[in-house]
Each structure stands twice: as structure tokens, then as C-alpha cells.
Short mmCIF file of C-alpha atoms in Angstrom, two decimals:
data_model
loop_
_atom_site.label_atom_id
_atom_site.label_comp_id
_atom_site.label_asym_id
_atom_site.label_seq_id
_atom_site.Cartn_x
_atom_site.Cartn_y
_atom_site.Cartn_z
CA UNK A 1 5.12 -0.12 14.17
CA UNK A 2 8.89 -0.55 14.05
CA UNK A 3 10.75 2.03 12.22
CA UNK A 4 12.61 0.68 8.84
CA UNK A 5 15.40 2.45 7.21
CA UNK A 6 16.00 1.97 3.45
CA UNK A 7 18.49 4.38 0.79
CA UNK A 8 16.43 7.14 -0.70
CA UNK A 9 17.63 5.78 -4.52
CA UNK A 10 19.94 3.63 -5.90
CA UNK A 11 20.78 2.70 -9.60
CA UNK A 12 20.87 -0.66 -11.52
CA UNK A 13 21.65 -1.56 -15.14
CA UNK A 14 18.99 -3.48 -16.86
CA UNK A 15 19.53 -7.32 -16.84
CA UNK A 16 21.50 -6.86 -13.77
CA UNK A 17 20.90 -8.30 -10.61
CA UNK A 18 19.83 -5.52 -7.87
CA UNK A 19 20.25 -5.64 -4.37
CA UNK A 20 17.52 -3.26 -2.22
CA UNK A 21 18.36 -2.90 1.67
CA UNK A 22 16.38 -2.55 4.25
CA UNK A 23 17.62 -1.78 8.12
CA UNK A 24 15.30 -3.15 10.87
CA UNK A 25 16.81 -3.01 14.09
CA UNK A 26 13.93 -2.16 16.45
CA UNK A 27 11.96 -5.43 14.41
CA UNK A 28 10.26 -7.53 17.28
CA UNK A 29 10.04 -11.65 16.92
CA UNK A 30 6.33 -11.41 15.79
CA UNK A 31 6.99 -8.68 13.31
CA UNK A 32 6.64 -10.12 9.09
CA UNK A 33 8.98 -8.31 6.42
CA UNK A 34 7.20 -6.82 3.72
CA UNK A 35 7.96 -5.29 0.59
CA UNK A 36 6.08 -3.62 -2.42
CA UNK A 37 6.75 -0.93 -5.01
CA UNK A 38 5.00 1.88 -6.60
CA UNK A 39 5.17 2.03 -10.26
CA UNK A 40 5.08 5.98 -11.32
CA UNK A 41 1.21 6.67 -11.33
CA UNK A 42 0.25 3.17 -9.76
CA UNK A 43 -1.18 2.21 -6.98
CA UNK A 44 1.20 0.13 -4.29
CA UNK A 45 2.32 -3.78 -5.67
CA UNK A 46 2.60 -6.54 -3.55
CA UNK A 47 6.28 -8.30 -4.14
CA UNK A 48 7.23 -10.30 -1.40
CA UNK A 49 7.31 -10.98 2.54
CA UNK A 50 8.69 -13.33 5.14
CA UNK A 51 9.40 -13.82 8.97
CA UNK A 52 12.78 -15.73 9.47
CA UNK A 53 13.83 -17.45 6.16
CA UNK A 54 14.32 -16.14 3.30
CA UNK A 55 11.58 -16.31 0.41
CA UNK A 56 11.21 -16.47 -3.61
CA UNK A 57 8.85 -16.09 -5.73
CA UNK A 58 8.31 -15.19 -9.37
CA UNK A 59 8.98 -11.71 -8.64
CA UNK A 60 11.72 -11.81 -6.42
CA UNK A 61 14.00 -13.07 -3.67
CA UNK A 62 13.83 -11.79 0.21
CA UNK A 63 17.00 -12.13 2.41
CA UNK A 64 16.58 -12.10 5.81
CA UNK A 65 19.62 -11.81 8.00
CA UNK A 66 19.67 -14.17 10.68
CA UNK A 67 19.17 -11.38 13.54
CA UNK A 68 16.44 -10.14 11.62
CA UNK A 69 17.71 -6.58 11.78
CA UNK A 70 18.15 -6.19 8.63
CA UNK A 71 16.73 -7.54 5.05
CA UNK A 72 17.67 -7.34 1.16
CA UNK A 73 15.05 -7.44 -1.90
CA UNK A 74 17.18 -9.00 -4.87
CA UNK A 75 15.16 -8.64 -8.45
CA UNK A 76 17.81 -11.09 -10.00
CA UNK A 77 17.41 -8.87 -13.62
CA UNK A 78 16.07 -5.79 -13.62
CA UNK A 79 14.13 -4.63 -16.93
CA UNK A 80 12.92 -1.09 -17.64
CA UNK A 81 9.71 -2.48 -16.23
CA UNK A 82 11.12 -2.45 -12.50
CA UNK A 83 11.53 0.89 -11.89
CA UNK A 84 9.92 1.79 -9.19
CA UNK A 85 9.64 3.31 -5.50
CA UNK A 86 10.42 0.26 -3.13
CA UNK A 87 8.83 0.17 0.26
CA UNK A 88 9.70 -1.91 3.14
CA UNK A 89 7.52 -2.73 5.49
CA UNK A 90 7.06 -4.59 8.89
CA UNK A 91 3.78 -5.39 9.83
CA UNK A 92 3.76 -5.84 13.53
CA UNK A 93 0.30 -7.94 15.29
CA UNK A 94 -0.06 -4.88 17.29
CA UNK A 95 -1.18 -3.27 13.59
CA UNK A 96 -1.89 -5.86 11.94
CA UNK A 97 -4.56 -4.60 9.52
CA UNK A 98 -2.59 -2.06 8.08
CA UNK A 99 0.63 -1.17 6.56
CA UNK A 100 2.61 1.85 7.35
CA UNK A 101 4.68 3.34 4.22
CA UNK A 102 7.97 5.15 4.36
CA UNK A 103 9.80 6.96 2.01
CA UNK A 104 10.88 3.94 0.32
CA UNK A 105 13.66 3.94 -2.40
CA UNK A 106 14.00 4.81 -5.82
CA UNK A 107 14.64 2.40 -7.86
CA UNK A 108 16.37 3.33 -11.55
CA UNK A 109 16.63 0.87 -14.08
CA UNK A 110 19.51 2.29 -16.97
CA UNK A 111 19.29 0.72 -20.43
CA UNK B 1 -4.84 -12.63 -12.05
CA UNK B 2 -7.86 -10.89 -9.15
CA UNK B 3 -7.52 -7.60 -8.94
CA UNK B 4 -8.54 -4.47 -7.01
CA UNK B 5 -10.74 -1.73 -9.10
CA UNK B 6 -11.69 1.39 -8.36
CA UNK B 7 -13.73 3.97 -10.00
CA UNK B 8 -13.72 7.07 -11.30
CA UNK B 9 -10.03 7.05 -12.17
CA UNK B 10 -10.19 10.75 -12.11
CA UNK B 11 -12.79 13.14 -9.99
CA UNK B 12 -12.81 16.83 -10.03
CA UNK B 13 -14.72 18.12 -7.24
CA UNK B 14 -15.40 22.22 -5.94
CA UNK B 15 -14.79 22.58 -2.59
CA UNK B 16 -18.12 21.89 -0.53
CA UNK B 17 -18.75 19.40 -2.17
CA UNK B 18 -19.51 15.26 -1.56
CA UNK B 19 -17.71 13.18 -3.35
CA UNK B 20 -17.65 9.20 -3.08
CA UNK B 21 -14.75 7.08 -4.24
CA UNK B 22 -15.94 3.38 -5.90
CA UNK B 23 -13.92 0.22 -5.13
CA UNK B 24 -15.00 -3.34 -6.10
CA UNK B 25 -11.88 -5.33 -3.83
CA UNK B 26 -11.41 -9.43 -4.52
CA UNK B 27 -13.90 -11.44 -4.09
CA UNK B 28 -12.69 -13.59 -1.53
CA UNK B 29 -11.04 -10.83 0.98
CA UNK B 30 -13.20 -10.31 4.26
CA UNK B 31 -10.91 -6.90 4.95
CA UNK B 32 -10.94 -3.68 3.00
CA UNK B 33 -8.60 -0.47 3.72
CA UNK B 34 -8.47 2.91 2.14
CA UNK B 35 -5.34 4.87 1.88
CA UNK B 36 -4.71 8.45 0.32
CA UNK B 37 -1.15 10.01 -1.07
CA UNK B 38 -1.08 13.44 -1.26
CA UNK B 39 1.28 14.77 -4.30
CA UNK B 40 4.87 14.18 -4.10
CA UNK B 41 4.08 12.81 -0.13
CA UNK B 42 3.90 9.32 1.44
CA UNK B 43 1.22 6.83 1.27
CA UNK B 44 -1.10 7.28 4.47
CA UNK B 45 -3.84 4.77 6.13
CA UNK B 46 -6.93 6.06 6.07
CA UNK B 47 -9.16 3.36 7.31
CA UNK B 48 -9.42 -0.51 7.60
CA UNK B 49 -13.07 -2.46 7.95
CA UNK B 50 -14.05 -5.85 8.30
CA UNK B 51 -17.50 -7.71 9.33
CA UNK B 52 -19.49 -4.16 7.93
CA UNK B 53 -17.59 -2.01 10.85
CA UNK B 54 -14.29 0.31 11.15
CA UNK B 55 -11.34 -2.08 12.71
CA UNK B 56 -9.14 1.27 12.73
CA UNK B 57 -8.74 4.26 11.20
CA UNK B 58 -6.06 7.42 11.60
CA UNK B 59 -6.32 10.67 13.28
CA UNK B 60 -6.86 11.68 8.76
CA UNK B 61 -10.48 10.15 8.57
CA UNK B 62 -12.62 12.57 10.47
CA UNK B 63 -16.01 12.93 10.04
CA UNK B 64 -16.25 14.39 7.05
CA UNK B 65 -15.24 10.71 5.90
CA UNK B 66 -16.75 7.33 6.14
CA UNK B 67 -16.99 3.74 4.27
CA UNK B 68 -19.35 1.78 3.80
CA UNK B 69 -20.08 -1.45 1.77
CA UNK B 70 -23.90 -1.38 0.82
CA UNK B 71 -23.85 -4.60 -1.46
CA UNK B 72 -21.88 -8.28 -1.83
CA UNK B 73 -19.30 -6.05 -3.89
CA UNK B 74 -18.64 -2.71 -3.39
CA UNK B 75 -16.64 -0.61 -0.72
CA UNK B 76 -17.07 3.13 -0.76
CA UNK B 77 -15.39 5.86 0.63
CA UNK B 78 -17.23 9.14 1.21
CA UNK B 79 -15.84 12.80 1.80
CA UNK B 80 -18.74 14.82 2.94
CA UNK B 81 -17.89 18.52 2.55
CA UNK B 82 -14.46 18.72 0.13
CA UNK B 83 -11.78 20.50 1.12
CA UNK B 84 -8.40 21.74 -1.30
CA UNK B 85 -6.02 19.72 0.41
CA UNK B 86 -8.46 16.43 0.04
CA UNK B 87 -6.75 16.89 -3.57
CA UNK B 88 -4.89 13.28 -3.30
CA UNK B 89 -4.54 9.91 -4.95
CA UNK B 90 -7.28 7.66 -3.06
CA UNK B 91 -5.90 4.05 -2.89
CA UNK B 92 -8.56 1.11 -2.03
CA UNK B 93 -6.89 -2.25 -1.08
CA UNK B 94 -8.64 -5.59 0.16
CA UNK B 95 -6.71 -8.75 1.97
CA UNK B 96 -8.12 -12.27 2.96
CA UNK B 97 -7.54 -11.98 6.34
CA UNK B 98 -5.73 -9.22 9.49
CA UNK B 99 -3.53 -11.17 9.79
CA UNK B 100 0.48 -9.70 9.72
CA UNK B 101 1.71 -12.22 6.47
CA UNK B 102 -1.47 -11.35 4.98
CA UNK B 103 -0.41 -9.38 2.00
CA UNK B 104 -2.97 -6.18 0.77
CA UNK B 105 -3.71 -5.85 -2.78
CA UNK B 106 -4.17 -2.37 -4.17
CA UNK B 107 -6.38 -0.80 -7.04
CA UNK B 108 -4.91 1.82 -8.93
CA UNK B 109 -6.47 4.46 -7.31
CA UNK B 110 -8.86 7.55 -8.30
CA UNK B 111 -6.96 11.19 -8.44
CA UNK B 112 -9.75 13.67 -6.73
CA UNK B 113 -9.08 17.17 -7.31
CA UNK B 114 -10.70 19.79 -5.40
CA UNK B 115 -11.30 22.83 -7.05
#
């Protein structure tokens, strides 16, 4: 699978908007963006993924840049609740039944 | 909302010992994975299996491991002879299809500790 490269933490203020990179570079056309989180003592969440344009849904908005190389989670207000390791993911057809996890980031939510 | 569960949430185990890890995945997913993290580590593939058979699996799930799903509902995971560092979160997840923007729902995992 290709590699992805995200911040080990970052910080966000709660109602805030927060902005979650990921670097892709290696990503091949077939290859679909995916992103969940890990709640402390959860199992992984699904939150979003896409190919070329970017996505919403009630969770959250995907950003794709338009060379694919890289991507950008936005949770447009971040509560308490949101704290949480963020992974992202690509999910190539050469492995397609599985997901391989990285380090992911920390995500902090400050009242 | 359909969710993943798995059961116990917590196993203690001696070393030596066979354990087997419960999941019950959604109802309308044809593939089932397993997945393990180790304290403080990454989240690591086990095993996926569709149509009653392995599709893959990692250089982890030896043969002191296997899956099976004996009924309509259930997917189990079993560890033959425990070992300490089995001592992980085990983390069952089901999807509707292989496909890559097929999304995998987890379960919330069962903690085995291996005494």
C-alpha cells in the first residue's frame, strides 16, 4: 500500500473548525482516501473517504487536492467528543480487503 | 445505526491456553476481518474472509490462529495455545463488499490478557 504521512498531534479549540493533513505522494490513480479515528479505548470509526472530489458528510468534510498527493479532514467544530487518534488511509485494489493503519494523529480538543 | 459486536469485552487467559474471541458483524456484509493492537502500538491486520475461506491474512496469524463462521451470524477468532505477548486489543470489523471505497465497520473490541 502507498505510504501516507500525517503530524503526530495537533491542537484545536472546541467549536473551532480543524484542519487534519494528510501527505500522499506515492498515491496511485486507483488508490481511495480514507479516514477514521480511534476514540481512547474504542475500536477504529469510519469518518469519511473519496477518490478525486472532495466529500461531506454528517461527520465531516474531505479535501482532496487536485494532484491527489495530498488530502485535509476538516471537522468544521470540534466538541470534546472529537478527540481522537486520526488515521489516514489509502486503500489501494492491490489490498483491497484490508486497511493498513499508521500512526495517525492526535487529535486534542481544548475547552 | 448497525453495528459491529463482539464478545467478551474483557478475557483473561494463562498462557497455554485456547481462547476464542466472539463477533456478530452486520448483517448484510459478505466480508469479515480481524485486527489486533498491541498496547500503546499500531492497529495490525490479522485476517480477512469472505465466501467461508481466508482472502488474506499477515505473516501475525500463524497457526496457532484461525476464524471461522459456524452459523448465519457469528465470526470467531481462535488462538490455540496463548502466548504473553497475544495480550492485545482484538478488533473484529465486517464490510459489504472488497471493494477499495468499501468502508469497514469496527466492534469495540475484546482486551485478552495472557497471564
Amino acid at each position: 500500500d502507498a505510504k501516507t504521512t500525517q503530524p503526530n498531534s495537533m491542537e484545536s479549540n472546541e467549536e473551532e473548525p480543524v484542519h487534519l493533513p494528510c501527505n500522499h505522494s506515492t498515491i496511485s490513480g486507483t488508490d481511495y482516501i480514507h479516514w477514521y479515528r480511534q476514540l481512547p479505548s474504542q475500536g477504529p470509526e469510519y469518518v469519511i473517504h473519496g477518490l478525486t472530489s472532495n466529500v461531506n458528510n454528517r461527520m465531516a468534510s474531505l479535501a482532496i487536492a487536485e494532484d491527489r498527493k495530498s488530502s485535509t479532514l476538516i471537522l468544521h467544530r470540534a466538541t470534546l467528543r472529537d478527540a481522537a487518534v486520526y488515521y489516514c488511509i489509502l486503500k489501494s485494489s492491490g489490498s483491497a480487503r484490508q486497511l493498513t493503519f499508521g500512526s495517525g494523529t492526535q487529535l486534542t480538543v481544548l475547552p | 445505526e448497525p453495528e459491529v459486536t463482539q464478545t467478551p469485552s474483557h478475557q483473561v487467559t494463562q498462557m497455554g491456553q485456547e481462547v476464542i474471541l466472539r463477533c456478530v458483524p452486520i448483517s448484510n456484509h459478505l466480508y469479515f476481518y480481524w485486527y489486533r493492537q498491541i498496547l500503546g502500538q499500531k492497529v495490525e491486520f490479522l485476517v480477512s474472509f469472505y465466501n467461508n475461506e481466508i482472502s488474506e491474512k499477515s505473516e501475525i496469524f500463524d497457526d496457532q490462529f484461525s476464524v471461522e463462521r459456524p452459523d448465519g451470524s457469528n465470526f470467531t477468532l481462535k488462538i490455540r495455545s496463548t502466548k504473553l505477548e497475544d495480550s492485545a486489543m482484538y478488533f473484529c470489523a465486517s464490510s459489504v463488499n472488497g471493494l477499495t471505497n468499501s468502508p469497514l465497520h469496527f466492534g469495540n473490541g475484546t482486551r485478552l490478557t495472557v497471564t
